[in-house]
Amino acid sequence: MRLRGIRRSSNIEDRRGRGGGIAIGGLGGAGLLLVLAIGYFTGIDVTPILEGSSQTSTRREITPQEEAAAEFSAQVLATTEEVWSEIFPREVGAPYEPPVLVLFSGTTSSPCGGASGATGPFYCPRDQKAYLDTEFFATLSQRLGAQGDFAAAYVIAHEVAHHVQNELGILDQVNAVRQRASETQANAITVRLELQADCLAGVWARHVDGLLEPGDMAEALNAARMIGDDHLQRSAGRVPQPHTFTHGTSEQRESWFARGYESGSIGECDTFNASSL
């Protein structure tokens, strides 16, 4: 993704280096992947179940790699601001209020609960902030098999898409339905919510097409596949259990991202009225 000359967003809250790191020991690669998978597709902080984990509160220096990741995140966030500030007035008839992106190291807190590298990136509607441990980019590439800068950009765009849903009033409606539903029903509607966010991330990708390099779309589509519920569960040594899915299958995530990219329109991302996903 060509970001040279792209401005940095000012909507960044940098909490890196403030402590709250996690030291992980006694957990093999498969076990760690399982923990990461559970955290990613449930949005629950699972660091307490990490074997041999310990909390630390010491301050530390930010590495050059983390600085580069923060720079990248701020620039990608700026592209989402440009895109949605253009699309919202045209398609929704309202101004777009961008979210804040919280960058942290190890662990931090949010009104929606604890945040850690084990939860994966997430959006908290209570404070309208997205939370990201920039070390997740390494997890995405090295452990989840989603390499490339545009794969990382897709992750940010997906969390911003949840803010778009919040701006549209969708999150409140979904939460109201989920409170009245069974666990299986709640999971099913959450899948539709997440697939819509994938589609909206695709809309963003369409509008930043001029910044894309050869192979970027393949990176994003691969990332969507690699974080499908079925793929994550298989990678963790489990038999996929559709009734537990909360983000959608690899095929569904890839398909809805592609749909958003091909259409470039919010209106094509209505997963809730889709007869099939």
Short mmCIF file of N, CA, C and O in Angstrom, two decimals, residues 96-159:
data_model
loop_
_atom_site.label_atom_id
_atom_site.label_comp_id
_atom_site.label_asym_id
_atom_site.label_seq_id
_atom_site.Cartn_x
_atom_site.Cartn_y
_atom_site.Cartn_z
N TYR A 96 -19.79 12.56 8.97
CA TYR A 96 -19.11 11.42 9.59
C TYR A 96 -18.22 11.90 10.72
O TYR A 96 -17.40 12.80 10.53
N GLU A 97 -18.38 11.32 11.89
CA GLU A 97 -17.53 11.62 13.03
C GLU A 97 -16.56 10.45 13.23
O GLU A 97 -16.99 9.36 13.60
N PRO A 98 -15.29 10.64 12.97
CA PRO A 98 -14.34 9.52 13.03
C PRO A 98 -14.07 9.04 14.44
O PRO A 98 -14.22 9.79 15.41
N PRO A 99 -13.66 7.78 14.57
CA PRO A 99 -13.32 7.24 15.89
C PRO A 99 -11.88 7.57 16.27
O PRO A 99 -11.09 8.03 15.45
N VAL A 100 -11.55 7.30 17.51
CA VAL A 100 -10.17 7.39 18.00
C VAL A 100 -9.60 5.98 17.98
O VAL A 100 -10.28 5.01 18.29
N LEU A 101 -8.35 5.87 17.56
CA LEU A 101 -7.65 4.59 17.58
C LEU A 101 -6.67 4.59 18.76
O LEU A 101 -5.78 5.43 18.82
N VAL A 102 -6.88 3.67 19.69
CA VAL A 102 -6.00 3.54 20.85
C VAL A 102 -4.91 2.52 20.53
O VAL A 102 -5.21 1.36 20.23
N LEU A 103 -3.66 2.95 20.58
CA LEU A 103 -2.53 2.04 20.41
C LEU A 103 -1.99 1.71 21.79
O LEU A 103 -1.77 2.61 22.61
N PHE A 104 -1.79 0.43 22.06
CA PHE A 104 -1.30 0.04 23.38
C PHE A 104 -0.29 -1.09 23.26
O PHE A 104 -0.14 -1.70 22.19
N SER A 105 0.39 -1.35 24.36
CA SER A 105 1.37 -2.44 24.42
C SER A 105 0.98 -3.41 25.51
O SER A 105 0.88 -3.03 26.67
N GLY A 106 0.73 -4.64 25.14
CA GLY A 106 0.42 -5.67 26.14
C GLY A 106 -1.02 -5.65 26.58
O GLY A 106 -1.84 -6.39 26.07
N THR A 107 -1.36 -4.81 27.54
CA THR A 107 -2.73 -4.73 28.03
C THR A 107 -3.11 -3.27 28.26
O THR A 107 -2.26 -2.41 28.47
N THR A 108 -4.40 -3.03 28.23
CA THR A 108 -4.95 -1.72 28.60
C THR A 108 -6.39 -1.94 29.00
O THR A 108 -6.90 -3.06 28.97
N SER A 109 -7.07 -0.87 29.38
CA SER A 109 -8.47 -0.98 29.80
C SER A 109 -9.35 -0.21 28.84
O SER A 109 -8.90 0.71 28.16
N SER A 110 -10.61 -0.59 28.81
CA SER A 110 -11.60 0.12 28.01
C SER A 110 -12.95 0.00 28.69
O SER A 110 -13.14 -0.89 29.54
N PRO A 111 -13.92 0.84 28.37
CA PRO A 111 -15.26 0.71 28.96
C PRO A 111 -15.95 -0.60 28.59
O PRO A 111 -16.93 -0.98 29.22
N CYS A 112 -15.42 -1.28 27.56
CA CYS A 112 -15.98 -2.56 27.14
C CYS A 112 -15.25 -3.75 27.76
O CYS A 112 -15.53 -4.90 27.43
N GLY A 113 -14.28 -3.46 28.64
CA GLY A 113 -13.53 -4.54 29.27
C GLY A 113 -12.05 -4.41 29.00
O GLY A 113 -11.59 -3.47 28.35
N GLY A 114 -11.30 -5.38 29.50
CA GLY A 114 -9.85 -5.38 29.31
C GLY A 114 -9.47 -5.61 27.86
O GLY A 114 -10.17 -6.31 27.13
N ALA A 115 -8.37 -5.02 27.46
CA ALA A 115 -7.85 -5.22 26.11
C ALA A 115 -6.45 -5.78 26.22
O ALA A 115 -5.66 -5.35 27.06
N SER A 116 -6.15 -6.75 25.38
CA SER A 116 -4.81 -7.32 25.37
C SER A 116 -4.52 -7.86 23.99
O SER A 116 -5.40 -7.94 23.12
N GLY A 117 -3.26 -8.28 23.80
CA GLY A 117 -2.90 -8.88 22.53
C GLY A 117 -3.68 -10.15 22.26
O GLY A 117 -3.84 -10.56 21.11
N ALA A 118 -4.22 -10.78 23.31
CA ALA A 118 -4.98 -12.01 23.13
C ALA A 118 -6.39 -11.75 22.63
O ALA A 118 -7.02 -12.63 22.07
N THR A 119 -6.93 -10.57 22.86
CA THR A 119 -8.28 -10.30 22.39
C THR A 119 -8.30 -9.99 20.90
O THR A 119 -9.30 -10.14 20.24
N GLY A 120 -7.18 -9.54 20.37
CA GLY A 120 -7.19 -9.03 19.02
C GLY A 120 -7.75 -7.63 19.00
O GLY A 120 -8.29 -7.14 20.01
N PRO A 121 -7.64 -6.92 17.89
CA PRO A 121 -8.20 -5.57 17.80
C PRO A 121 -9.71 -5.60 17.99
O PRO A 121 -10.37 -6.57 17.62
N PHE A 122 -10.26 -4.55 18.58
CA PHE A 122 -11.71 -4.49 18.73
C PHE A 122 -12.17 -3.04 18.82
O PHE A 122 -11.39 -2.14 19.07
N TYR A 123 -13.47 -2.86 18.62
CA TYR A 123 -14.09 -1.54 18.70
C TYR A 123 -15.01 -1.51 19.90
O TYR A 123 -15.79 -2.45 20.13
N CYS A 124 -14.93 -0.44 20.69
CA CYS A 124 -15.79 -0.27 21.86
C CYS A 124 -16.77 0.87 21.58
O CYS A 124 -16.37 2.04 21.54
N PRO A 125 -18.05 0.58 21.39
CA PRO A 125 -19.02 1.64 21.10
C PRO A 125 -19.25 2.59 22.28
O PRO A 125 -19.72 3.70 22.09
N ARG A 126 -18.91 2.15 23.49
CA ARG A 126 -19.17 2.99 24.65
C ARG A 126 -18.32 4.25 24.65
O ARG A 126 -18.76 5.29 25.13
N ASP A 127 -17.10 4.15 24.14
CA ASP A 127 -16.26 5.35 24.04
C ASP A 127 -15.91 5.70 22.61
O ASP A 127 -15.18 6.64 22.35
N GLN A 128 -16.48 4.92 21.66
CA GLN A 128 -16.27 5.14 20.23
C GLN A 128 -14.77 5.13 19.89
O GLN A 128 -14.29 5.97 19.12
N LYS A 129 -14.07 4.15 20.45
CA LYS A 129 -12.65 4.00 20.17
C LYS A 129 -12.37 2.57 19.70
O LYS A 129 -13.00 1.62 20.16
N ALA A 130 -11.40 2.46 18.79
CA ALA A 130 -10.89 1.15 18.38
C ALA A 130 -9.59 0.92 19.12
O ALA A 130 -8.80 1.85 19.33
N TYR A 131 -9.35 -0.33 19.52
CA TYR A 131 -8.18 -0.67 20.32
C TYR A 131 -7.28 -1.62 19.54
O TYR A 131 -7.75 -2.61 18.97
N LEU A 132 -5.98 -1.32 19.53
CA LEU A 132 -5.04 -2.12 18.75
C LEU A 132 -3.69 -2.20 19.44
O LEU A 132 -3.06 -1.17 19.69
N ASP A 133 -3.26 -3.42 19.75
CA ASP A 133 -1.88 -3.66 20.14
C ASP A 133 -1.13 -3.89 18.83
O ASP A 133 -1.39 -4.87 18.12
N THR A 134 -0.23 -2.99 18.48
CA THR A 134 0.41 -3.06 17.17
C THR A 134 1.21 -4.35 16.99
O THR A 134 1.52 -4.73 15.85
N GLU A 135 1.51 -5.06 18.08
CA GLU A 135 2.18 -6.35 17.94
C GLU A 135 1.25 -7.38 17.31
O GLU A 135 1.71 -8.45 16.87
N PHE A 136 -0.04 -7.07 17.23
CA PHE A 136 -0.97 -7.99 16.57
C PHE A 136 -0.62 -8.15 15.10
O PHE A 136 -0.92 -9.19 14.50
N PHE A 137 0.00 -7.15 14.51
CA PHE A 137 0.39 -7.28 13.11
C PHE A 137 1.35 -8.45 12.92
O PHE A 137 1.28 -9.17 11.92
N ALA A 138 2.25 -8.64 13.89
CA ALA A 138 3.17 -9.78 13.82
C ALA A 138 2.41 -11.08 13.99
O ALA A 138 2.68 -12.08 13.31
N THR A 139 1.44 -11.09 14.90
CA THR A 139 0.61 -12.27 15.09
C THR A 139 -0.15 -12.59 13.81
O THR A 139 -0.24 -13.75 13.39
N LEU A 140 -0.70 -11.57 13.20
CA LEU A 140 -1.45 -11.73 11.96
C LEU A 140 -0.59 -12.38 10.89
O LEU A 140 -1.03 -13.30 10.19
N SER A 141 0.63 -11.91 10.76
CA SER A 141 1.53 -12.40 9.72
C SER A 141 2.15 -13.75 10.07
O SER A 141 2.12 -14.68 9.27
N GLN A 142 2.70 -13.85 11.28
CA GLN A 142 3.50 -15.01 11.62
C GLN A 142 2.69 -16.19 12.12
O GLN A 142 3.03 -17.34 11.86
N ARG A 143 1.61 -15.95 12.85
CA ARG A 143 0.84 -17.04 13.44
C ARG A 143 -0.46 -17.33 12.70
O ARG A 143 -0.93 -18.46 12.69
N LEU A 144 -1.05 -16.30 12.13
CA LEU A 144 -2.33 -16.50 11.44
C LEU A 144 -2.18 -16.60 9.93
O LEU A 144 -3.15 -16.86 9.23
N GLY A 145 -0.98 -16.39 9.41
CA GLY A 145 -0.72 -16.60 8.00
C GLY A 145 -1.26 -15.54 7.07
O GLY A 145 -1.51 -15.81 5.89
N ALA A 146 -1.47 -14.33 7.59
CA ALA A 146 -1.98 -13.22 6.76
C ALA A 146 -0.88 -12.18 6.62
O ALA A 146 -0.80 -11.24 7.40
N GLN A 147 -0.03 -12.36 5.61
CA GLN A 147 1.11 -11.46 5.43
C GLN A 147 0.74 -10.24 4.61
O GLN A 147 -0.24 -10.24 3.88
N GLY A 148 1.57 -9.21 4.74
CA GLY A 148 1.44 -8.03 3.89
C GLY A 148 0.85 -6.83 4.59
O GLY A 148 0.06 -6.95 5.53
N ASP A 149 1.26 -5.65 4.12
CA ASP A 149 0.79 -4.43 4.77
C ASP A 149 -0.70 -4.20 4.56
O ASP A 149 -1.38 -3.64 5.41
N PHE A 150 -1.23 -4.65 3.42
CA PHE A 150 -2.65 -4.40 3.19
C PHE A 150 -3.52 -5.34 4.03
O PHE A 150 -4.67 -5.01 4.33
N ALA A 151 -2.98 -6.49 4.41
CA ALA A 151 -3.69 -7.35 5.36
C ALA A 151 -3.83 -6.62 6.69
O ALA A 151 -4.90 -6.64 7.32
N ALA A 152 -2.76 -5.95 7.12
CA ALA A 152 -2.81 -5.18 8.37
C ALA A 152 -3.77 -4.00 8.23
O ALA A 152 -4.52 -3.66 9.15
N ALA A 153 -3.75 -3.36 7.06
CA ALA A 153 -4.66 -2.24 6.82
C ALA A 153 -6.12 -2.69 6.87
O ALA A 153 -7.00 -1.98 7.38
N TYR A 154 -6.38 -3.88 6.34
CA TYR A 154 -7.73 -4.44 6.37
C TYR A 154 -8.23 -4.58 7.80
O TYR A 154 -9.40 -4.32 8.10
N VAL A 155 -7.35 -5.01 8.71
CA VAL A 155 -7.74 -5.18 10.11
C VAL A 155 -8.20 -3.84 10.70
O VAL A 155 -9.22 -3.76 11.38
N ILE A 156 -7.45 -2.78 10.43
CA ILE A 156 -7.83 -1.45 10.91
C ILE A 156 -9.14 -1.01 10.29
O ILE A 156 -10.04 -0.50 10.97
N ALA A 157 -9.26 -1.21 8.98
CA ALA A 157 -10.47 -0.80 8.27
C ALA A 157 -11.69 -1.55 8.80
O ALA A 157 -12.80 -1.00 8.86
N HIS A 158 -11.51 -2.81 9.19
CA HIS A 158 -12.62 -3.60 9.74
C HIS A 158 -13.10 -3.01 11.07
O HIS A 158 -14.32 -2.91 11.30
N GLU A 159 -12.17 -2.61 11.93
CA GLU A 159 -12.57 -2.03 13.21
C GLU A 159 -13.22 -0.67 13.01
O GLU A 159 -14.19 -0.32 13.70
#
